[in-house]
Amino acid sequence: WFCLGPCQSRAMASYTFTVECWDTLPGQAVYVVGSAPELGAWKVPEGVRCSTTAETFPIWKGEVVMNATEPVELKIVIADEENAMNPVWEHGCNKT
């Protein structure tokens, strides 16, 4: 699974995260979690919850408006759909 990334970068910008993830089970969702407050400040329940449908799976999408003037690090997380419990964090280095 991997993140295809935000769509643009400006002072205040709307970002669409597009993530390909085949590893979810029923009742799980994909979250984008990171260093910025809008990405949950590394707290999964406060991150951007992405969504998919039967027609678009394994593509998950989530949107957020955030200040893009500071560098941001992020990771993709799979966790329970309803309460973001039982997180499984993406391996490797943080994305920037």
Short mmCIF file of C-alpha atoms in Angstrom, two decimals:
data_model
loop_
_atom_site.label_atom_id
_atom_site.label_comp_id
_atom_site.label_asym_id
_atom_site.label_seq_id
_atom_site.Cartn_x
_atom_site.Cartn_y
_atom_site.Cartn_z
CA TRP A 1 0.00 0.00 0.00
CA PHE A 2 1.21 3.44 -0.78
CA CYS A 3 0.09 7.05 -0.88
CA LEU A 4 -0.14 8.77 -4.23
CA GLY A 5 0.04 12.09 -2.39
CA PRO A 6 -1.57 15.45 -1.96
CA CYS A 7 -2.79 17.21 -5.08
CA GLN A 8 -1.43 20.72 -4.49
CA SER A 9 0.55 22.95 -2.16
CA ARG A 10 -0.22 26.61 -1.19
CA ALA A 11 -0.59 28.63 2.01
CA MET A 12 -4.08 27.21 2.66
CA ALA A 13 -4.84 24.36 0.35
CA SER A 14 -7.28 21.56 -0.14
CA TYR A 15 -5.50 18.20 -0.34
CA THR A 16 -6.93 14.98 -1.70
CA PHE A 17 -5.05 11.90 -0.58
CA THR A 18 -5.39 8.90 -2.87
CA VAL A 19 -4.19 5.65 -1.36
CA GLU A 20 -4.07 2.20 -2.93
CA CYS A 21 -4.54 -0.36 -0.17
CA TRP A 22 -5.54 -3.99 -0.61
CA ASP A 23 -4.81 -4.91 3.01
CA THR A 24 -7.99 -3.80 4.78
CA LEU A 25 -10.56 -6.18 6.19
CA PRO A 26 -14.30 -5.50 6.54
CA GLY A 27 -14.75 -2.96 9.36
CA GLN A 28 -11.40 -1.30 8.75
CA ALA A 29 -10.53 2.00 7.08
CA VAL A 30 -7.45 3.78 5.81
CA TYR A 31 -6.30 6.92 7.63
CA VAL A 32 -3.72 9.55 6.69
CA VAL A 33 -2.01 10.58 9.93
CA GLY A 34 0.80 13.05 10.34
CA SER A 35 2.61 15.86 12.08
CA ALA A 36 0.15 18.64 11.20
CA PRO A 37 -2.86 19.23 13.48
CA GLU A 38 -5.14 18.73 10.45
CA LEU A 39 -3.63 15.25 10.08
CA GLY A 40 -4.21 14.42 13.73
CA ALA A 41 -0.76 15.33 15.13
CA TRP A 42 0.11 11.60 15.01
CA LYS A 43 -3.20 10.58 16.68
CA VAL A 44 -5.02 8.11 14.43
CA PRO A 45 -8.59 8.99 15.54
CA GLU A 46 -7.90 12.64 14.61
CA GLY A 47 -6.30 11.88 11.24
CA VAL A 48 -7.98 12.00 7.84
CA ARG A 49 -10.25 8.99 7.42
CA CYS A 50 -10.32 7.90 3.80
CA SER A 51 -13.22 6.16 2.14
CA THR A 52 -13.76 3.67 -0.66
CA THR A 53 -16.65 1.87 -2.32
CA ALA A 54 -17.11 -1.59 -3.81
CA GLU A 55 -16.61 0.01 -7.22
CA THR A 56 -13.41 1.94 -6.36
CA PHE A 57 -11.70 -0.51 -3.95
CA PRO A 58 -8.68 -0.73 -3.42
CA ILE A 59 -8.48 3.02 -3.98
CA TRP A 60 -9.20 5.07 -0.84
CA LYS A 61 -9.62 8.87 -0.85
CA GLY A 62 -9.64 11.48 1.89
CA GLU A 63 -9.67 15.27 1.83
CA VAL A 64 -8.40 17.96 4.18
CA VAL A 65 -7.82 21.72 4.10
CA MET A 66 -4.61 22.71 5.81
CA ASN A 67 -1.85 25.28 5.98
CA ALA A 68 0.80 24.21 3.52
CA THR A 69 3.56 26.63 4.51
CA GLU A 70 5.25 24.24 6.96
CA PRO A 71 6.79 20.86 6.08
CA VAL A 72 4.52 17.96 6.98
CA GLU A 73 5.34 14.32 7.62
CA LEU A 74 2.71 11.60 7.31
CA LYS A 75 2.04 7.89 7.26
CA ILE A 76 -0.81 5.69 6.10
CA VAL A 77 -2.57 3.70 8.82
CA ILE A 78 -5.15 0.90 8.69
CA ALA A 79 -7.45 0.94 11.73
CA ASP A 80 -10.99 0.14 12.83
CA GLU A 81 -13.49 2.09 10.76
CA GLU A 82 -15.66 3.31 13.64
CA ASN A 83 -13.16 4.26 16.34
CA ALA A 84 -9.66 4.08 14.77
CA MET A 85 -8.56 1.45 17.29
CA ASN A 86 -6.08 -1.37 16.52
CA PRO A 87 -3.92 0.72 14.18
CA VAL A 88 -1.43 -0.86 11.79
CA TRP A 89 1.08 1.78 10.73
CA GLU A 90 2.73 1.90 7.32
CA HIS A 91 6.31 0.57 7.45
CA GLY A 92 9.34 2.65 6.59
CA CYS A 93 10.18 6.31 6.80
CA ASN A 94 7.60 9.07 7.11
CA LYS A 95 6.44 10.64 3.88
CA THR A 96 6.99 14.38 3.41
#
